[in-house]
mmCIF file with all atom_site columns, N, CA and C in Angstrom:
data_model
loop_
_atom_site.group_PDB
_atom_site.id
_atom_site.type_symbol
_atom_site.label_atom_id
_atom_site.label_alt_id
_atom_site.label_comp_id
_atom_site.label_asym_id
_atom_site.label_entity_id
_atom_site.label_seq_id
_atom_site.pdbx_PDB_ins_code
_atom_site.Cartn_x
_atom_site.Cartn_y
_atom_site.Cartn_z
_atom_site.occupancy
_atom_site.B_iso_or_equiv
_atom_site.pdbx_formal_charge
_atom_site.auth_seq_id
_atom_site.auth_comp_id
_atom_site.auth_asym_id
_atom_site.auth_atom_id
_atom_site.pdbx_PDB_model_num
ATOM 1   N N  . MET A 1 1  ? 93.206  114.629 110.674 1.00 64.00 ? 26 MET A N  1
ATOM 2   C CA . MET A 1 1  ? 93.403  113.578 109.688 1.00 64.00 ? 26 MET A CA 1
ATOM 3   C C  . MET A 1 1  ? 92.049  113.226 109.072 1.00 64.00 ? 26 MET A C  1
ATOM 4   N N  . MET A 1 2  ? 92.084  112.938 107.780 1.00 68.00 ? 27 MET A N  1
ATOM 5   C CA . MET A 1 2  ? 90.847  112.646 107.058 1.00 68.00 ? 27 MET A CA 1
ATOM 6   C C  . MET A 1 2  ? 90.416  111.205 107.277 1.00 68.00 ? 27 MET A C  1
ATOM 7   N N  . PRO A 1 3  ? 89.133  110.934 107.101 1.00 76.00 ? 28 PRO A N  1
ATOM 8   C CA . PRO A 1 3  ? 88.678  109.541 107.156 1.00 76.00 ? 28 PRO A CA 1
ATOM 9   C C  . PRO A 1 3  ? 89.375  108.719 106.070 1.00 76.00 ? 28 PRO A C  1
ATOM 10  N N  . ILE A 1 4  ? 89.669  107.471 106.382 1.00 71.00 ? 29 ILE A N  1
ATOM 11  C CA . ILE A 1 4  ? 90.477  106.646 105.480 1.00 71.00 ? 29 ILE A CA 1
ATOM 12  C C  . ILE A 1 4  ? 89.773  106.399 104.148 1.00 71.00 ? 29 ILE A C  1
ATOM 13  N N  . TRP A 1 5  ? 88.429  106.338 104.156 1.00 69.00 ? 30 TRP A N  1
ATOM 14  C CA . TRP A 1 5  ? 87.744  106.085 102.889 1.00 69.00 ? 30 TRP A CA 1
ATOM 15  C C  . TRP A 1 5  ? 87.887  107.268 101.934 1.00 69.00 ? 30 TRP A C  1
ATOM 16  N N  . GLU A 1 6  ? 87.971  108.500 102.462 1.00 75.00 ? 31 GLU A N  1
ATOM 17  C CA . GLU A 1 6  ? 88.181  109.650 101.584 1.00 75.00 ? 31 GLU A CA 1
ATOM 18  C C  . GLU A 1 6  ? 89.591  109.654 101.019 1.00 75.00 ? 31 GLU A C  1
ATOM 19  N N  . VAL A 1 7  ? 90.551  109.285 101.842 1.00 70.00 ? 32 VAL A N  1
ATOM 20  C CA . VAL A 1 7  ? 91.931  109.235 101.363 1.00 70.00 ? 32 VAL A CA 1
ATOM 21  C C  . VAL A 1 7  ? 92.077  108.137 100.325 1.00 70.00 ? 32 VAL A C  1
ATOM 22  N N  . TYR A 1 8  ? 91.487  106.982 100.592 1.00 68.00 ? 33 TYR A N  1
ATOM 23  C CA . TYR A 1 8  ? 91.565  105.872 99.646  1.00 68.00 ? 33 TYR A CA 1
ATOM 24  C C  . TYR A 1 8  ? 90.888  106.244 98.326  1.00 68.00 ? 33 TYR A C  1
ATOM 25  N N  . ARG A 1 9  ? 89.741  106.908 98.423  1.00 71.00 ? 34 ARG A N  1
ATOM 26  C CA . ARG A 1 9  ? 89.035  107.328 97.207  1.00 71.00 ? 34 ARG A CA 1
ATOM 27  C C  . ARG A 1 9  ? 89.860  108.343 96.428  1.00 71.00 ? 34 ARG A C  1
ATOM 28  N N  . SER A 1 10 ? 90.602  109.175 97.149  1.00 69.00 ? 35 SER A N  1
ATOM 29  C CA . SER A 1 10 ? 91.385  110.207 96.483  1.00 69.00 ? 35 SER A CA 1
ATOM 30  C C  . SER A 1 10 ? 92.566  109.633 95.711  1.00 69.00 ? 35 SER A C  1
ATOM 31  N N  . LEU A 1 11 ? 92.962  108.401 96.019  1.00 68.00 ? 36 LEU A N  1
ATOM 32  C CA . LEU A 1 11 ? 94.071  107.805 95.278  1.00 68.00 ? 36 LEU A CA 1
ATOM 33  C C  . LEU A 1 11 ? 93.741  107.659 93.798  1.00 68.00 ? 36 LEU A C  1
ATOM 34  N N  . PHE A 1 12 ? 92.467  107.541 93.476  1.00 66.00 ? 37 PHE A N  1
ATOM 35  C CA . PHE A 1 12 ? 92.071  107.337 92.099  1.00 66.00 ? 37 PHE A CA 1
ATOM 36  C C  . PHE A 1 12 ? 91.670  108.637 91.404  1.00 66.00 ? 37 PHE A C  1
ATOM 37  N N  . HIS A 1 13 ? 91.842  109.757 92.089  1.00 65.00 ? 38 HIS A N  1
ATOM 38  C CA . HIS A 1 13 ? 91.562  111.050 91.488  1.00 65.00 ? 38 HIS A CA 1
ATOM 39  C C  . HIS A 1 13 ? 92.846  111.575 90.872  1.00 65.00 ? 38 HIS A C  1
ATOM 40  N N  . ARG A 1 14 ? 92.754  112.200 89.703  1.00 59.00 ? 39 ARG A N  1
ATOM 41  C CA . ARG A 1 14 ? 93.960  112.603 88.984  1.00 59.00 ? 39 ARG A CA 1
ATOM 42  C C  . ARG A 1 14 ? 94.778  113.661 89.711  1.00 59.00 ? 39 ARG A C  1
ATOM 43  N N  . SER A 1 15 ? 94.147  114.540 90.462  1.00 57.00 ? 40 SER A N  1
ATOM 44  C CA . SER A 1 15 ? 94.878  115.659 91.057  1.00 57.00 ? 40 SER A CA 1
ATOM 45  C C  . SER A 1 15 ? 95.154  115.459 92.539  1.00 57.00 ? 40 SER A C  1
ATOM 46  N N  . HIS A 1 16 ? 95.190  114.224 93.016  1.00 51.00 ? 41 HIS A N  1
ATOM 47  C CA . HIS A 1 16 ? 95.342  114.036 94.458  1.00 51.00 ? 41 HIS A CA 1
ATOM 48  C C  . HIS A 1 16 ? 96.732  114.410 94.955  1.00 51.00 ? 41 HIS A C  1
ATOM 49  N N  . PHE A 1 17 ? 97.747  114.437 94.067  1.00 56.00 ? 42 PHE A N  1
ATOM 50  C CA . PHE A 1 17 ? 99.085  114.793 94.528  1.00 56.00 ? 42 PHE A CA 1
ATOM 51  C C  . PHE A 1 17 ? 99.219  116.290 94.788  1.00 56.00 ? 42 PHE A C  1
ATOM 52  N N  . VAL A 1 18 ? 98.424  117.105 94.119  1.00 56.00 ? 43 VAL A N  1
ATOM 53  C CA . VAL A 1 18 ? 98.567  118.549 94.280  1.00 56.00 ? 43 VAL A CA 1
ATOM 54  C C  . VAL A 1 18 ? 97.511  119.143 95.200  1.00 56.00 ? 43 VAL A C  1
ATOM 55  N N  . HIS A 1 19 ? 96.603  118.330 95.699  1.00 56.00 ? 44 HIS A N  1
ATOM 56  C CA . HIS A 1 19 ? 95.559  118.853 96.579  1.00 56.00 ? 44 HIS A CA 1
ATOM 57  C C  . HIS A 1 19 ? 96.167  119.189 97.934  1.00 56.00 ? 44 HIS A C  1
ATOM 58  N N  . PRO A 1 20 ? 95.967  120.402 98.439  1.00 61.00 ? 45 PRO A N  1
ATOM 59  C CA . PRO A 1 20 ? 96.697  120.834 99.642  1.00 61.00 ? 45 PRO A CA 1
ATOM 60  C C  . PRO A 1 20 ? 96.243  120.191 100.951 1.00 61.00 ? 45 PRO A C  1
ATOM 61  N N  . ARG A 1 21 ? 95.044  119.613 101.011 1.00 73.00 ? 46 ARG A N  1
ATOM 62  C CA . ARG A 1 21 ? 94.580  119.119 102.304 1.00 73.00 ? 46 ARG A CA 1
ATOM 63  C C  . ARG A 1 21 ? 95.048  117.703 102.616 1.00 73.00 ? 46 ARG A C  1
ATOM 64  N N  . TYR A 1 22 ? 95.684  117.027 101.677 1.00 72.00 ? 47 TYR A N  1
ATOM 65  C CA . TYR A 1 22 ? 96.190  115.687 101.923 1.00 72.00 ? 47 TYR A CA 1
ATOM 66  C C  . TYR A 1 22 ? 97.647  115.764 102.355 1.00 72.00 ? 47 TYR A C  1
ATOM 67  N N  . THR A 1 23 ? 97.986  115.032 103.392 1.00 79.00 ? 48 THR A N  1
ATOM 68  C CA . THR A 1 23 ? 99.361  115.027 103.876 1.00 79.00 ? 48 THR A CA 1
ATOM 69  C C  . THR A 1 23 ? 100.019 113.697 103.530 1.00 79.00 ? 48 THR A C  1
ATOM 70  N N  . VAL A 1 24 ? 101.290 113.613 103.824 1.00 82.00 ? 49 VAL A N  1
ATOM 71  C CA . VAL A 1 24 ? 102.023 112.379 103.557 1.00 82.00 ? 49 VAL A CA 1
ATOM 72  C C  . VAL A 1 24 ? 101.461 111.242 104.402 1.00 82.00 ? 49 VAL A C  1
ATOM 73  N N  . SER A 1 25 ? 101.085 111.542 105.636 1.00 85.00 ? 50 SER A N  1
ATOM 74  C CA . SER A 1 25 ? 100.535 110.483 106.486 1.00 85.00 ? 50 SER A CA 1
ATOM 75  C C  . SER A 1 25 ? 99.195  109.985 105.947 1.00 85.00 ? 50 SER A C  1
ATOM 76  N N  . ASP A 1 26 ? 98.392  110.877 105.366 1.00 82.00 ? 51 ASP A N  1
ATOM 77  C CA . ASP A 1 26 ? 97.147  110.440 104.727 1.00 82.00 ? 51 ASP A CA 1
ATOM 78  C C  . ASP A 1 26 ? 97.440  109.495 103.564 1.00 82.00 ? 51 ASP A C  1
ATOM 79  N N  . PHE A 1 27 ? 98.444  109.864 102.778 1.00 84.00 ? 52 PHE A N  1
ATOM 80  C CA . PHE A 1 27 ? 98.802  109.039 101.632 1.00 84.00 ? 52 PHE A CA 1
ATOM 81  C C  . PHE A 1 27 ? 99.313  107.675 102.090 1.00 84.00 ? 52 PHE A C  1
ATOM 82  N N  . LEU A 1 28 ? 100.158 107.652 103.110 1.00 90.00 ? 53 LEU A N  1
ATOM 83  C CA . LEU A 1 28 ? 100.675 106.383 103.623 1.00 90.00 ? 53 LEU A CA 1
ATOM 84  C C  . LEU A 1 28 ? 99.558  105.528 104.217 1.00 90.00 ? 53 LEU A C  1
ATOM 85  N N  . ALA A 1 29 ? 98.610  106.163 104.882 1.00 87.00 ? 54 ALA A N  1
ATOM 86  C CA . ALA A 1 29 ? 97.474  105.420 105.429 1.00 87.00 ? 54 ALA A CA 1
ATOM 87  C C  . ALA A 1 29 ? 96.650  104.796 104.306 1.00 87.00 ? 54 ALA A C  1
ATOM 88  N N  . ALA A 1 30 ? 96.491  105.514 103.213 1.00 87.00 ? 55 ALA A N  1
ATOM 89  C CA . ALA A 1 30 ? 95.742  104.972 102.082 1.00 87.00 ? 55 ALA A CA 1
ATOM 90  C C  . ALA A 1 30 ? 96.487  103.810 101.436 1.00 87.00 ? 55 ALA A C  1
ATOM 91  N N  . ILE A 1 31 ? 97.799  103.919 101.346 1.00 92.00 ? 56 ILE A N  1
ATOM 92  C CA . ILE A 1 31 ? 98.595  102.822 100.783 1.00 92.00 ? 56 ILE A CA 1
ATOM 93  C C  . ILE A 1 31 ? 98.488  101.582 101.671 1.00 92.00 ? 56 ILE A C  1
ATOM 94  N N  . LEU A 1 32 ? 98.566  101.777 102.981 1.00 93.00 ? 57 LEU A N  1
ATOM 95  C CA . LEU A 1 32 ? 98.425  100.647 103.903 1.00 93.00 ? 57 LEU A CA 1
ATOM 96  C C  . LEU A 1 32 ? 97.030  100.030 103.819 1.00 93.00 ? 57 LEU A C  1
ATOM 97  N N  . ALA A 1 33 ? 96.012  100.870 103.659 1.00 91.00 ? 58 ALA A N  1
ATOM 98  C CA . ALA A 1 33 ? 94.649  100.352 103.518 1.00 91.00 ? 58 ALA A CA 1
ATOM 99  C C  . ALA A 1 33 ? 94.517  99.534  102.236 1.00 91.00 ? 58 ALA A C  1
ATOM 100 N N  . LYS A 1 34 ? 95.117  100.021 101.166 1.00 92.00 ? 59 LYS A N  1
ATOM 101 C CA . LYS A 1 34 ? 95.082  99.283  99.898  1.00 92.00 ? 59 LYS A CA 1
ATOM 102 C C  . LYS A 1 34 ? 95.791  97.941  100.043 1.00 92.00 ? 59 LYS A C  1
ATOM 103 N N  . ALA A 1 35 ? 96.937  97.934  100.707 1.00 94.00 ? 60 ALA A N  1
ATOM 104 C CA . ALA A 1 35 ? 97.674  96.683  100.911 1.00 94.00 ? 60 ALA A CA 1
ATOM 105 C C  . ALA A 1 35 ? 96.866  95.708  101.761 1.00 94.00 ? 60 ALA A C  1
ATOM 106 N N  . ALA A 1 36 ? 96.207  96.219  102.787 1.00 94.00 ? 61 ALA A N  1
ATOM 107 C CA . ALA A 1 36 ? 95.389  95.354  103.639 1.00 94.00 ? 61 ALA A CA 1
ATOM 108 C C  . ALA A 1 36 ? 94.226  94.759  102.849 1.00 94.00 ? 61 ALA A C  1
ATOM 109 N N  . LEU A 1 37 ? 93.621  95.547  101.983 1.00 94.00 ? 62 LEU A N  1
ATOM 110 C CA . LEU A 1 37 ? 92.531  95.028  101.151 1.00 94.00 ? 62 LEU A CA 1
ATOM 111 C C  . LEU A 1 37 ? 93.027  93.963  100.178 1.00 94.00 ? 62 LEU A C  1
ATOM 112 N N  . MET A 1 38 ? 94.217  94.160  99.641  1.00 95.00 ? 63 MET A N  1
ATOM 113 C CA . MET A 1 38 ? 94.776  93.169  98.722  1.00 95.00 ? 63 MET A CA 1
ATOM 114 C C  . MET A 1 38 ? 95.065  91.854  99.448  1.00 95.00 ? 63 MET A C  1
ATOM 115 N N  . VAL A 1 39 ? 95.589  91.938  100.666 1.00 97.00 ? 64 VAL A N  1
ATOM 116 C CA . VAL A 1 39 ? 95.847  90.730  101.453 1.00 97.00 ? 64 VAL A CA 1
ATOM 117 C C  . VAL A 1 39 ? 94.537  90.026  101.788 1.00 97.00 ? 64 VAL A C  1
ATOM 118 N N  . LEU A 1 40 ? 93.531  90.798  102.185 1.00 96.00 ? 65 LEU A N  1
ATOM 119 C CA . LEU A 1 40 ? 92.229  90.215  102.495 1.00 96.00 ? 65 LEU A CA 1
ATOM 120 C C  . LEU A 1 40 ? 91.627  89.532  101.271 1.00 96.00 ? 65 LEU A C  1
ATOM 121 N N  . GLU A 1 41 ? 91.748  90.165  100.122 1.00 96.00 ? 66 GLU A N  1
ATOM 122 C CA . GLU A 1 41 ? 91.231  89.565  98.896  1.00 96.00 ? 66 GLU A CA 1
ATOM 123 C C  . GLU A 1 41 ? 91.953  88.250  98.581  1.00 96.00 ? 66 GLU A C  1
ATOM 124 N N  . ALA A 1 42 ? 93.267  88.228  98.753  1.00 96.00 ? 67 ALA A N  1
ATOM 125 C CA . ALA A 1 42 ? 94.029  87.006  98.492  1.00 96.00 ? 67 ALA A CA 1
ATOM 126 C C  . ALA A 1 42 ? 93.617  85.892  99.451  1.00 96.00 ? 67 ALA A C  1
ATOM 127 N N  . LEU A 1 43 ? 93.420  86.230  100.717 1.00 97.00 ? 68 LEU A N  1
ATOM 128 C CA . LEU A 1 43 ? 92.995  85.218  101.685 1.00 97.00 ? 68 LEU A CA 1
ATOM 129 C C  . LEU A 1 43 ? 91.603  84.679  101.362 1.00 97.00 ? 68 LEU A C  1
ATOM 130 N N  . LEU A 1 44 ? 90.710  85.552  100.948 1.00 97.00 ? 69 LEU A N  1
ATOM 131 C CA . LEU A 1 44 ? 89.365  85.103  100.578 1.00 97.00 ? 69 LEU A CA 1
ATOM 132 C C  . LEU A 1 44 ? 89.396  84.206  99.345  1.00 97.00 ? 69 LEU A C  1
ATOM 133 N N  . MET A 1 45 ? 90.266  84.533  98.389  1.00 96.00 ? 70 MET A N  1
ATOM 134 C CA . MET A 1 45 ? 90.379  83.690  97.195  1.00 96.00 ? 70 MET A CA 1
ATOM 135 C C  . MET A 1 45 ? 90.928  82.314  97.554  1.00 96.00 ? 70 MET A C  1
ATOM 136 N N  . ARG A 1 46 ? 91.891  82.257  98.466  1.00 96.00 ? 71 ARG A N  1
ATOM 137 C CA . ARG A 1 46 ? 92.422  80.954  98.897  1.00 96.00 ? 71 ARG A CA 1
ATOM 138 C C  . ARG A 1 46 ? 91.353  80.147  99.628  1.00 96.00 ? 71 ARG A C  1
ATOM 139 N N  . LEU A 1 47 ? 90.559  80.819  100.457 1.00 95.00 ? 72 LEU A N  1
ATOM 140 C CA . LEU A 1 47 ? 89.478  80.132  101.158 1.00 95.00 ? 72 LEU A CA 1
ATOM 141 C C  . LEU A 1 47 ? 88.452  79.592  100.172 1.00 95.00 ? 72 LEU A C  1
ATOM 142 N N  . LEU A 1 48 ? 88.085  80.394  99.198  1.00 94.00 ? 73 LEU A N  1
ATOM 143 C CA . LEU A 1 48 ? 87.131  79.955  98.185  1.00 94.00 ? 73 LEU A CA 1
ATOM 144 C C  . LEU A 1 48 ? 87.683  78.777  97.392  1.00 94.00 ? 73 LEU A C  1
ATOM 145 N N  . GLN A 1 49 ? 88.955  78.843  97.031  1.00 94.00 ? 74 GLN A N  1
ATOM 146 C CA . GLN A 1 49 ? 89.573  77.742  96.298  1.00 94.00 ? 74 GLN A CA 1
ATOM 147 C C  . GLN A 1 49 ? 89.570  76.464  97.136  1.00 94.00 ? 74 GLN A C  1
ATOM 148 N N  . ALA A 1 50 ? 89.870  76.582  98.423  1.00 92.00 ? 75 ALA A N  1
ATOM 149 C CA . ALA A 1 50 ? 89.874  75.406  99.298  1.00 92.00 ? 75 ALA A CA 1
ATOM 150 C C  . ALA A 1 50 ? 88.470  74.823  99.436  1.00 92.00 ? 75 ALA A C  1
ATOM 151 N N  . LEU A 1 51 ? 87.465  75.679  99.535  1.00 90.00 ? 76 LEU A N  1
ATOM 152 C CA . LEU A 1 51 ? 86.095  75.187  99.647  1.00 90.00 ? 76 LEU A CA 1
ATOM 153 C C  . LEU A 1 51 ? 85.647  74.466  98.383  1.00 90.00 ? 76 LEU A C  1
ATOM 154 N N  . VAL A 1 52 ? 85.976  75.035  97.233  1.00 89.00 ? 77 VAL A N  1
ATOM 155 C CA . VAL A 1 52 ? 85.593  74.405  95.968  1.00 89.00 ? 77 VAL A CA 1
ATOM 156 C C  . VAL A 1 52 ? 86.325  73.084  95.794  1.00 89.00 ? 77 VAL A C  1
ATOM 157 N N  . THR A 1 53 ? 87.612  73.077  96.098  1.00 88.00 ? 78 THR A N  1
ATOM 158 C CA . THR A 1 53 ? 88.397  71.845  95.961  1.00 88.00 ? 78 THR A CA 1
ATOM 159 C C  . THR A 1 53 ? 87.880  70.753  96.885  1.00 88.00 ? 78 THR A C  1
ATOM 160 N N  . SER A 1 54 ? 87.583  71.109  98.124  1.00 85.00 ? 79 SER A N  1
ATOM 161 C CA . SER A 1 54 ? 87.093  70.095  99.060  1.00 85.00 ? 79 SER A CA 1
ATOM 162 C C  . SER A 1 54 ? 85.700  69.605  98.675  1.00 85.00 ? 79 SER A C  1
ATOM 163 N N  . SER A 1 55 ? 84.881  70.463  98.095  1.00 80.00 ? 80 SER A N  1
ATOM 164 C CA . SER A 1 55 ? 83.550  70.009  97.675  1.00 80.00 ? 80 SER A CA 1
ATOM 165 C C  . SER A 1 55 ? 83.653  69.043  96.503  1.00 80.00 ? 80 SER A C  1
ATOM 166 N N  . PHE A 1 56 ? 84.624  69.247  95.610  1.00 76.00 ? 81 PHE A N  1
ATOM 167 C CA . PHE A 1 56 ? 84.819  68.293  94.518  1.00 76.00 ? 81 PHE A CA 1
ATOM 168 C C  . PHE A 1 56 ? 85.326  66.961  95.040  1.00 76.00 ? 81 PHE A C  1
ATOM 169 N N  . ARG A 1 57 ? 86.147  66.998  96.085  1.00 76.00 ? 82 ARG A N  1
ATOM 170 C CA . ARG A 1 57 ? 86.638  65.743  96.661  1.00 76.00 ? 82 ARG A CA 1
ATOM 171 C C  . ARG A 1 57 ? 85.498  64.964  97.306  1.00 76.00 ? 82 ARG A C  1
ATOM 172 N N  . VAL A 1 58 ? 84.553  65.657  97.902  1.00 73.00 ? 83 VAL A N  1
ATOM 173 C CA . VAL A 1 58 ? 83.414  64.988  98.531  1.00 73.00 ? 83 VAL A CA 1
ATOM 174 C C  . VAL A 1 58 ? 82.493  64.404  97.465  1.00 73.00 ? 83 VAL A C  1
ATOM 175 N N  . MET A 1 59 ? 82.275  65.150  96.378  1.00 74.00 ? 84 MET A N  1
ATOM 176 C CA . MET A 1 59 ? 81.363  64.683  95.337  1.00 74.00 ? 84 MET A CA 1
ATOM 177 C C  . MET A 1 59 ? 81.941  63.523  94.536  1.00 74.00 ? 84 MET A C  1
ATOM 178 N N  . ALA A 1 60 ? 83.256  63.504  94.329  1.00 70.00 ? 85 ALA A N  1
ATOM 179 C CA . ALA A 1 60 ? 83.877  62.451  93.525  1.00 70.00 ? 85 ALA A CA 1
ATOM 180 C C  . ALA A 1 60 ? 85.046  61.850  94.297  1.00 70.00 ? 85 ALA A C  1
ATOM 181 N N  . PRO A 1 61 ? 84.766  60.971  95.257  1.00 67.00 ? 86 PRO A N  1
ATOM 182 C CA . PRO A 1 61 ? 85.874  60.367  96.018  1.00 67.00 ? 86 PRO A CA 1
ATOM 183 C C  . PRO A 1 61 ? 86.712  59.451  95.128  1.00 67.00 ? 86 PRO A C  1
ATOM 184 N N  . GLN A 1 62 ? 87.993  59.385  95.435  1.00 67.00 ? 87 GLN A N  1
ATOM 185 C CA . GLN A 1 62 ? 88.893  58.551  94.640  1.00 67.00 ? 87 GLN A CA 1
ATOM 186 C C  . GLN A 1 62 ? 88.720  57.084  95.027  1.00 67.00 ? 87 GLN A C  1
ATOM 187 N N  . ALA A 1 63 ? 88.857  56.233  94.019  1.00 55.00 ? 88 ALA A N  1
ATOM 188 C CA . ALA A 1 63 ? 88.756  54.788  94.272  1.00 55.00 ? 88 ALA A CA 1
ATOM 189 C C  . ALA A 1 63 ? 90.036  54.301  94.945  1.00 55.00 ? 88 ALA A C  1
ATOM 190 N N  . ALA A 1 64 ? 89.885  53.399  95.882  1.00 51.00 ? 89 ALA A N  1
ATOM 191 C CA . ALA A 1 64 ? 91.052  52.906  96.626  1.00 51.00 ? 89 ALA A CA 1
ATOM 192 C C  . ALA A 1 64 ? 91.757  51.799  95.887  1.00 51.00 ? 89 ALA A C  1
#
């Protein structure tokens, strides 16, 4: 089995479907890696949004 970074990189190459050394399991591993990266990116964006929002609340507290 190929290293996951090579399989992931091959997803963006035009001829990756016809290249004989890639198997279905390599392709599925690359899809799972892409999905994991997308989830990680979404979680990081939510964390960043929460940090920015909480910093604005600290800088400008609401009047009671």
